[in-house]
C-alpha cells in the first residue's frame, strides 16, 4: 500500500478502501463494504441487507432546512440504498446528535421521519441520542431472498442502462440556495429535501435488472461504480438524460453538468438486458415511475459520454466528494 502524502487529502472512496482492505472474509457476510448496502445471511432462506448514511448539518443539507425535511431525508437516503439492492425495508435505527434538547424541533423532525416509516412499513427499533453539532445517522435493515439482491457488480456486456425519474433537480435547488440563500421553486425544494426512495420499483426489478445503484453522488460517479465493479465500460447519451421542465429550460451545457455531476437525486440507475426493455417499461408503469434508457454497457472501462451526433464529450468527473478539497 503506497502511503498518501499528507498534503493530498484522501477522498471518501480512498478512506473506505483503506477500511475495506484491513478486513477479512466471513461466511455469513454475503456482500461486505462496497455496494449500496451489505448483505448478511441470518437464515438459509433470507438475507439481511444493511446500510447506514449520515447527514451532517451544513454539509448534507443547508442549515436552514426545516426539521421535518431533515427527518424525511435522513430516512429517505437510507431507504434509497435498500431500494437499489432490491431489498424490502424492515427495521431502522436512528442516532441523533443535537447541540441542545429541543422538543419542538424533535416533534417536527419526527413528522418527516415517521411519515416515511409509515409509508414503507418499517419499524424504528433503537438508536442513540447525544449532544454535539447536529448530525443524523440512520441504519436501515432490509430483507431479500438469497441470490436476488441487485448488486453493482452484476452488469453484463450489452445491457441497457436506465435511470428512474429526472436528474439534476436537487443540484439545481442547491445552486439556487447558494446563489440566493433561498429555494423559491417548490418542486426543486421537494426534490432536494424530500427525495422519493424507489422501494416498490427496486423490488419489481428483482429478476429483471442485472445491476443497480442509487444516484446519490451524481450519475457519473455512481454509474462509474457500476462500470468498475462489473469490469465494463458505459456509453452514456447526454441528450437522453431525463430532465424536469426547470432543467429542460436551461442550456444543454448547464443542464448536463447538473444531471451528470450534481448529487442528491436518489433515483435508481440500473442495467438490464436489451430484450427486457418492454418488461422494464411495464413494471415502471405499474409502479408509477418514469424510466429512461440512457446508455449501455460496453467493453473496456470508464464512462463515455456521447453527444447528439454520437461524438464523445469530454467531461471532468465533478461528482461531490466529501473529503476532496
Ligand atoms: P452510498 O453512497 O451508496 O451510501 P458510500 O459511498 O457511502 O455508499 O459507501 C460505499 C461503501 O463503503 C458501502 O458499502 C459502505 O457501507 C462502505 N463504507 C463507507 N464508509 C465506511 C466505514 N467508515 N466503514 C466501513 N465501511 C464503510
Ligand atoms: Mg447508494
Short mmCIF file of C-alpha atoms and ligand atoms in Angstrom, two decimals:
data_model
loop_
_atom_site.label_atom_id
_atom_site.label_comp_id
_atom_site.label_asym_id
_atom_site.label_seq_id
_atom_site.Cartn_x
_atom_site.Cartn_y
_atom_site.Cartn_z
CA UNK A 1 0.00 0.00 0.00
CA UNK A 2 1.51 3.33 -1.08
CA UNK A 3 1.13 5.91 1.68
CA UNK A 4 -0.74 9.01 0.56
CA UNK A 5 1.37 12.17 1.03
CA UNK A 6 -0.05 14.26 3.85
CA UNK A 7 -0.66 17.26 1.60
CA UNK A 8 -3.01 15.25 -0.66
CA UNK A 9 -6.40 14.84 1.02
CA UNK A 10 -7.92 11.38 0.78
CA UNK A 11 -11.30 11.33 -0.88
CA UNK A 12 -14.21 9.48 0.71
CA UNK A 13 -13.65 6.45 -1.52
CA UNK A 14 -9.93 6.20 -0.63
CA UNK A 15 -10.83 6.18 3.06
CA UNK A 16 -13.46 3.49 2.57
CA UNK A 17 -11.00 1.42 0.55
CA UNK A 18 -8.45 1.60 3.39
CA UNK A 19 -11.01 0.27 5.84
CA UNK A 20 -12.12 -2.48 3.46
CA UNK A 21 -8.57 -3.70 2.82
CA UNK A 22 -7.99 -4.37 6.53
CA UNK A 23 -10.98 -6.70 6.84
CA UNK A 24 -11.16 -10.45 6.24
CA UNK A 25 -13.99 -12.53 4.79
CA UNK A 26 -16.69 -14.10 6.97
CA UNK A 27 -19.04 -16.91 5.87
CA UNK A 28 -22.31 -15.23 6.87
CA UNK A 29 -21.35 -11.94 5.18
CA UNK A 30 -22.55 -12.38 1.60
CA UNK A 31 -21.54 -8.87 0.47
CA UNK A 32 -19.47 -6.51 2.63
CA UNK A 33 -18.18 -2.99 2.05
CA UNK A 34 -18.51 -1.56 -1.45
CA UNK A 35 -22.14 -1.59 -2.58
CA UNK A 36 -25.21 0.48 -1.64
CA UNK A 37 -25.76 -1.88 1.30
CA UNK A 38 -24.25 -5.01 2.85
CA UNK A 39 -25.91 -8.44 2.70
CA UNK A 40 -25.69 -10.86 5.62
CA UNK A 41 -27.36 -14.26 5.86
CA UNK A 42 -29.08 -14.79 9.23
CA UNK A 43 -31.17 -17.75 7.99
CA UNK A 44 -30.88 -20.06 4.96
CA UNK A 45 -33.91 -18.54 3.18
CA UNK A 46 -33.42 -14.85 4.00
CA UNK A 47 -30.60 -12.41 3.51
CA UNK A 48 -30.41 -9.24 5.57
CA UNK A 49 -29.45 -6.07 3.68
CA UNK A 50 -27.83 -3.37 5.83
CA UNK A 51 -26.84 0.22 5.10
CA UNK A 52 -26.08 3.36 7.06
CA UNK A 53 -25.82 7.01 6.00
CA UNK A 54 -25.15 10.19 7.97
CA UNK A 55 -26.49 13.68 7.28
CA UNK A 56 -24.35 16.49 8.72
CA UNK A 57 -25.87 19.97 9.05
CA UNK A 58 -24.26 22.39 6.60
CA UNK A 59 -22.63 19.54 4.66
CA UNK A 60 -25.56 17.40 3.53
CA UNK A 61 -28.32 19.97 3.99
CA UNK A 62 -28.45 23.77 4.22
CA UNK A 63 -28.51 24.94 7.87
CA UNK A 64 -31.97 26.48 7.42
CA UNK A 65 -33.57 23.20 6.30
CA UNK A 66 -36.85 22.54 8.15
CA UNK A 67 -36.62 19.82 10.81
CA UNK A 68 -39.40 17.79 9.14
CA UNK A 69 -37.44 17.79 5.87
CA UNK A 70 -34.26 16.65 7.68
CA UNK A 71 -36.24 13.80 9.26
CA UNK A 72 -37.64 12.75 5.90
CA UNK A 73 -34.30 12.94 4.11
CA UNK A 74 -32.33 11.07 6.80
CA UNK A 75 -34.57 8.07 6.30
CA UNK A 76 -35.13 8.52 2.56
CA UNK A 77 -31.42 8.32 1.68
CA UNK A 78 -31.11 5.02 3.54
CA UNK A 79 -34.29 3.55 2.08
CA UNK A 80 -32.94 4.57 -1.32
CA UNK A 81 -29.88 2.37 -0.73
CA UNK A 82 -32.16 -0.55 0.16
CA UNK A 83 -34.21 0.15 -2.99
CA UNK A 84 -31.02 0.00 -5.04
CA UNK A 85 -30.41 -3.50 -3.65
CA UNK A 86 -33.96 -4.67 -4.41
CA UNK A 87 -34.48 -5.16 -0.66
CA UNK A 88 -37.68 -4.85 1.35
CA UNK A 89 -37.15 -2.35 4.21
CA UNK A 90 -37.84 -3.86 7.66
CA UNK A 91 -36.15 -2.08 10.58
CA UNK A 92 -34.21 1.15 11.18
CA UNK A 93 -32.16 2.69 13.99
CA UNK A 94 -31.68 6.43 14.49
CA UNK A 95 -28.62 8.14 16.00
CA UNK A 96 -29.41 11.79 16.68
CA UNK A 97 -26.82 14.41 17.65
CA UNK A 98 -28.07 17.91 18.52
CA UNK A 99 -26.48 20.89 20.31
CA UNK A 100 -29.46 21.15 22.67
CA UNK A 101 -32.62 19.24 23.61
CA UNK A 102 -35.37 20.98 21.65
CA UNK A 103 -38.81 19.44 21.90
CA UNK A 104 -40.39 21.43 19.05
CA UNK A 105 -37.51 20.57 16.70
CA UNK A 106 -37.79 16.88 17.61
CA UNK A 107 -41.55 16.78 17.01
CA UNK A 108 -41.09 18.37 13.58
CA UNK A 109 -38.18 16.04 12.79
CA UNK A 110 -40.37 13.04 13.71
CA UNK A 111 -43.20 14.30 11.46
CA UNK A 112 -40.93 13.88 8.44
CA UNK A 113 -39.16 10.74 9.64
CA UNK A 114 -42.30 8.88 10.70
CA UNK A 115 -44.18 9.78 7.52
CA UNK A 116 -41.73 7.55 5.62
CA UNK A 117 -41.69 4.94 8.40
CA UNK A 118 -45.45 4.56 7.94
CA UNK A 119 -45.38 4.64 4.13
CA UNK A 120 -42.83 1.82 3.98
CA UNK A 121 -43.95 -0.19 6.99
CA UNK A 122 -40.55 -0.15 8.71
CA UNK A 123 -40.06 -0.20 12.48
CA UNK A 124 -37.77 2.22 14.33
CA UNK A 125 -36.19 -0.19 16.80
CA UNK A 126 -33.48 1.85 18.53
CA UNK A 127 -30.70 4.35 18.19
CA UNK A 128 -28.67 6.80 20.22
CA UNK A 129 -29.08 10.43 21.33
CA UNK A 130 -26.08 12.66 22.00
CA UNK A 131 -25.22 16.34 22.42
CA UNK A 132 -22.95 17.95 19.77
CA UNK A 133 -23.00 19.56 16.31
CA UNK A 134 -26.16 18.49 14.51
CA UNK A 135 -25.95 15.22 12.58
CA UNK A 136 -28.29 12.31 11.96
CA UNK A 137 -27.25 8.75 11.27
CA UNK A 138 -29.78 6.14 10.21
CA UNK A 139 -29.04 2.45 9.81
CA UNK A 140 -31.58 0.54 7.75
CA UNK A 141 -32.14 -3.21 7.59
CA UNK A 142 -34.00 -4.87 4.74
CA UNK A 143 -34.57 -8.41 3.55
CA UNK A 144 -34.12 -10.17 0.25
CA UNK A 145 -34.40 -13.83 -0.82
CA UNK A 146 -30.94 -15.39 -1.35
CA UNK A 147 -29.24 -14.51 -4.66
CA UNK A 148 -31.91 -11.95 -5.64
CA UNK A 149 -30.29 -8.71 -4.47
CA UNK A 150 -29.39 -6.19 -7.18
CA UNK A 151 -25.66 -5.62 -6.90
CA UNK A 152 -23.29 -3.14 -8.52
CA UNK A 153 -21.02 -5.85 -9.86
CA UNK A 154 -23.59 -7.78 -11.92
CA UNK A 155 -23.96 -5.64 -15.06
CA UNK A 156 -23.39 -7.56 -18.30
CA UNK A 157 -21.96 -6.63 -21.66
CA UNK A 158 -24.71 -5.26 -23.93
CA UNK A 159 -27.10 -4.40 -21.08
CA UNK A 160 -29.12 -1.23 -21.45
CA UNK A 161 -28.53 1.40 -18.76
CA UNK A 162 -31.66 3.02 -17.32
CA UNK A 163 -32.47 5.68 -14.77
CA UNK A 164 -35.68 6.50 -12.89
CA UNK A 165 -37.25 9.95 -12.51
CA UNK A 166 -35.35 13.06 -13.58
CA UNK A 167 -31.77 14.07 -12.80
CA UNK A 168 -30.20 17.31 -11.62
CA UNK A 169 -33.17 18.90 -9.82
CA UNK A 170 -31.68 18.64 -6.34
CA UNK A 171 -28.40 20.07 -7.61
CA UNK A 172 -30.27 22.99 -9.20
CA UNK A 173 -32.13 23.60 -5.92
CA UNK A 174 -28.81 23.65 -4.08
CA UNK A 175 -27.41 26.08 -6.65
CA UNK A 176 -30.44 28.39 -6.11
CA UNK A 177 -29.88 28.23 -2.38
CA UNK A 178 -26.15 29.02 -2.72
CA UNK A 179 -26.87 31.96 -5.05
CA UNK A 180 -29.80 33.50 -3.17
CA UNK A 181 -29.99 31.87 0.29
CA UNK A 182 -33.46 30.60 -0.68
CA UNK A 183 -35.10 27.93 -2.80
CA UNK A 184 -38.07 29.67 -4.42
CA UNK A 185 -39.27 26.76 -6.51
CA UNK A 186 -41.42 24.25 -4.56
CA UNK A 187 -40.72 21.44 -6.98
CA UNK A 188 -36.95 21.85 -6.71
CA UNK A 189 -37.15 22.19 -2.92
CA UNK A 190 -39.12 18.95 -2.78
CA UNK A 191 -36.53 17.17 -4.95
CA UNK A 192 -33.73 18.32 -2.63
CA UNK A 193 -35.46 17.89 0.73
CA UNK A 194 -37.97 15.12 0.12
CA UNK A 195 -36.44 12.55 -2.25
CA UNK A 196 -38.65 9.56 -3.02
CA UNK A 197 -36.96 6.23 -2.32
CA UNK A 198 -37.90 3.91 -5.21
CA UNK A 199 -38.73 0.95 -2.98
CA UNK A 200 -41.58 -0.66 -4.94
CA UNK A 201 -39.70 -0.31 -8.22
CA UNK A 202 -36.48 -1.74 -6.69
CA UNK A 203 -38.47 -4.80 -5.60
CA UNK A 204 -40.08 -5.06 -9.04
CA UNK A 205 -36.65 -5.00 -10.71
CA UNK A 206 -35.57 -8.23 -8.97
CA UNK A 207 -35.24 -10.88 -11.66
CA UNK A 208 -35.29 -8.25 -14.45
CA UNK A 209 -32.33 -5.92 -13.78
CA UNK A 210 -28.77 -7.23 -13.60
CA UNK A 211 -27.15 -4.41 -11.59
CA UNK A 212 -28.42 -1.34 -9.74
CA UNK A 213 -27.19 1.62 -7.73
CA UNK A 214 -28.91 4.71 -6.40
CA UNK A 215 -27.71 8.07 -7.72
CA UNK A 216 -26.56 9.93 -4.62
CA UNK A 217 -23.16 11.33 -5.60
CA UNK A 218 -24.00 12.24 -9.22
CA UNK A 219 -24.65 10.00 -12.23
CA UNK A 220 -21.06 9.94 -13.50
CA UNK A 221 -19.70 8.83 -10.14
CA UNK A 222 -22.43 6.30 -9.42
CA UNK A 223 -22.65 4.79 -12.91
CA UNK A 224 -18.85 4.71 -12.67
CA UNK A 225 -19.15 2.45 -9.61
CA UNK A 226 -21.31 0.01 -11.62
CA UNK A 227 -18.86 0.04 -14.55
CA UNK A 228 -15.85 -0.53 -12.30
CA UNK A 229 -17.49 -3.22 -10.16
CA UNK A 230 -18.70 -5.05 -13.28
CA UNK A 231 -15.37 -4.64 -15.16
CA UNK A 232 -17.12 -2.96 -18.10
CA UNK A 233 -17.44 0.47 -19.67
CA UNK A 234 -20.58 2.57 -20.12
CA UNK A 235 -21.73 4.64 -23.09
CA UNK A 236 -23.99 7.40 -21.85
CA UNK A 237 -26.14 9.56 -24.14
CA UNK A 238 -26.07 13.10 -22.74
CA UNK A 239 -29.19 14.23 -24.58
CA UNK A 240 -31.18 11.23 -23.33
CA UNK A 241 -30.82 12.21 -19.66
CA UNK A 242 -34.32 12.83 -18.25
CA UNK A 243 -34.95 16.46 -17.25
CA UNK A 244 -37.71 18.26 -15.39
CA UNK A 245 -39.25 21.33 -17.05
CA UNK A 246 -36.98 23.52 -14.90
CA UNK A 247 -33.85 21.85 -16.25
CA UNK A 248 -35.20 21.49 -19.78
CA UNK A 249 -35.37 25.31 -19.93
CA UNK A 250 -31.61 25.62 -19.32
CA UNK A 251 -28.77 25.49 -21.86
CA UNK A 252 -27.66 21.94 -22.69
CA UNK A 253 -24.26 22.50 -21.10
CA UNK A 254 -25.61 23.82 -17.80
CA UNK A 255 -28.32 21.16 -17.70
CA UNK A 256 -25.99 18.27 -18.44
CA UNK A 257 -23.49 19.48 -15.84
CA UNK A 258 -26.18 19.26 -13.16
CA UNK A 259 -27.51 15.95 -14.45
CA UNK A 260 -24.14 14.25 -14.73
CA UNK A 261 -22.27 15.61 -11.72
CA UNK A 262 -24.90 17.02 -9.36
CA UNK A 263 -25.77 14.81 -6.41
CA UNK A 264 -28.75 14.03 -4.21
CA UNK A 265 -31.02 12.65 -6.95
CA UNK A 266 -31.81 9.37 -5.16
CA UNK A 267 -33.01 7.84 -8.40
CA UNK A 268 -32.15 4.28 -9.37
CA UNK A 269 -29.64 3.66 -12.15
CA UNK A 270 -29.78 0.06 -13.34
CA UNK A 271 -28.71 -2.24 -16.12
CA UNK A 272 -30.99 -4.78 -17.79
CA UNK A 273 -30.72 -6.99 -20.88
CA UNK A 274 -31.86 -5.21 -24.05
CA UNK A 275 -34.58 -7.85 -24.58
CA UNK A 276 -36.14 -6.91 -21.21
CA UNK A 277 -36.82 -3.30 -22.25
CA UNK A 278 -40.59 -3.71 -22.55
CA UNK A 279 -40.73 -5.56 -19.21
CA UNK A 280 -38.80 -2.68 -17.60
CA UNK A 281 -41.31 -0.22 -19.08
CA UNK A 282 -44.31 -2.17 -17.88
CA UNK A 283 -43.13 -2.65 -14.26
CA UNK A 284 -42.19 1.04 -14.19
CA UNK A 285 -45.71 1.95 -15.36
CA UNK A 286 -47.18 -0.35 -12.69
CA UNK A 287 -45.09 1.44 -10.03
CA UNK A 288 -45.91 4.86 -11.50
CA UNK A 289 -42.19 5.56 -12.01
CA UNK A 290 -40.72 7.29 -15.05
CA UNK A 291 -37.83 5.33 -16.60
CA UNK A 292 -35.43 6.40 -19.33
CA UNK A 293 -32.86 4.40 -21.24
CA UNK A 294 -29.68 6.49 -21.06
CA UNK A 295 -26.96 4.24 -22.41
CA UNK A 296 -25.50 0.76 -22.47
CA UNK A 297 -22.75 -1.41 -21.05
CA UNK A 298 -19.78 -1.81 -23.38
CA UNK A 299 -16.37 -3.45 -23.28
CA UNK A 300 -13.43 -1.58 -21.78
CA UNK A 301 -13.74 0.71 -18.81
CA UNK A 302 -14.96 4.13 -17.71
CA UNK A 303 -17.89 6.28 -18.74
CA UNK A 304 -18.02 7.63 -22.28
CA UNK A 305 -20.50 10.49 -22.59
CA UNK A 306 -21.81 10.84 -26.14
CA UNK A 307 -23.39 13.92 -27.68
CA UNK A 308 -26.33 14.09 -30.10
CA UNK A 309 -24.22 13.00 -33.09
CA UNK A 310 -22.51 10.20 -31.21
CA UNK A 311 -19.37 12.27 -30.63
CA UNK A 312 -17.56 11.72 -27.30
CA UNK A 313 -17.95 14.68 -24.92
CA UNK A 314 -15.04 15.21 -22.60
CA UNK A 315 -16.11 15.95 -19.04
CA UNK A 316 -14.18 16.01 -15.82
CA UNK A 317 -15.72 13.94 -13.05
CA UNK A 318 -17.01 16.61 -10.70
CA UNK A 319 -19.13 14.37 -8.52
CA UNK A 320 -19.26 15.55 -4.98
CA UNK A 321 -16.53 14.01 -2.84
CA UNK A 322 -16.73 14.75 0.85
CA UNK A 323 -13.03 14.51 1.52
CA UNK A 324 -11.74 16.18 -1.63
CA UNK A 325 -10.75 19.82 -1.22
P1 LIG B 1 -23.72 5.13 -0.72
O1 LIG B 1 -23.37 6.41 -1.47
O2 LIG B 1 -24.45 4.12 -1.56
O3 LIG B 1 -24.38 5.38 0.62
P2 LIG B 1 -20.99 5.07 0.20
O4 LIG B 1 -20.21 5.70 -0.90
O5 LIG B 1 -21.33 5.88 1.41
O6 LIG B 1 -22.32 4.41 -0.42
O7 LIG B 1 -20.22 3.78 0.71
C1 LIG B 1 -19.71 2.81 -0.19
C2 LIG B 1 -19.44 1.51 0.57
O8 LIG B 1 -18.45 1.71 1.59
C3 LIG B 1 -20.66 0.94 1.30
O9 LIG B 1 -20.57 -0.47 1.21
C4 LIG B 1 -20.45 1.40 2.73
O10 LIG B 1 -21.11 0.53 3.66
C5 LIG B 1 -18.95 1.32 2.88
N1 LIG B 1 -18.40 2.25 3.91
C6 LIG B 1 -18.45 3.61 3.89
N2 LIG B 1 -17.84 4.15 5.00
C7 LIG B 1 -17.42 3.07 5.76
C8 LIG B 1 -16.76 2.95 7.02
N3 LIG B 1 -16.40 4.04 7.73
N4 LIG B 1 -16.50 1.71 7.49
C9 LIG B 1 -16.89 0.62 6.78
N5 LIG B 1 -17.50 0.67 5.57
C10 LIG B 1 -17.77 1.88 5.05
MG1 LIG B 2 -26.11 4.30 -2.69
#
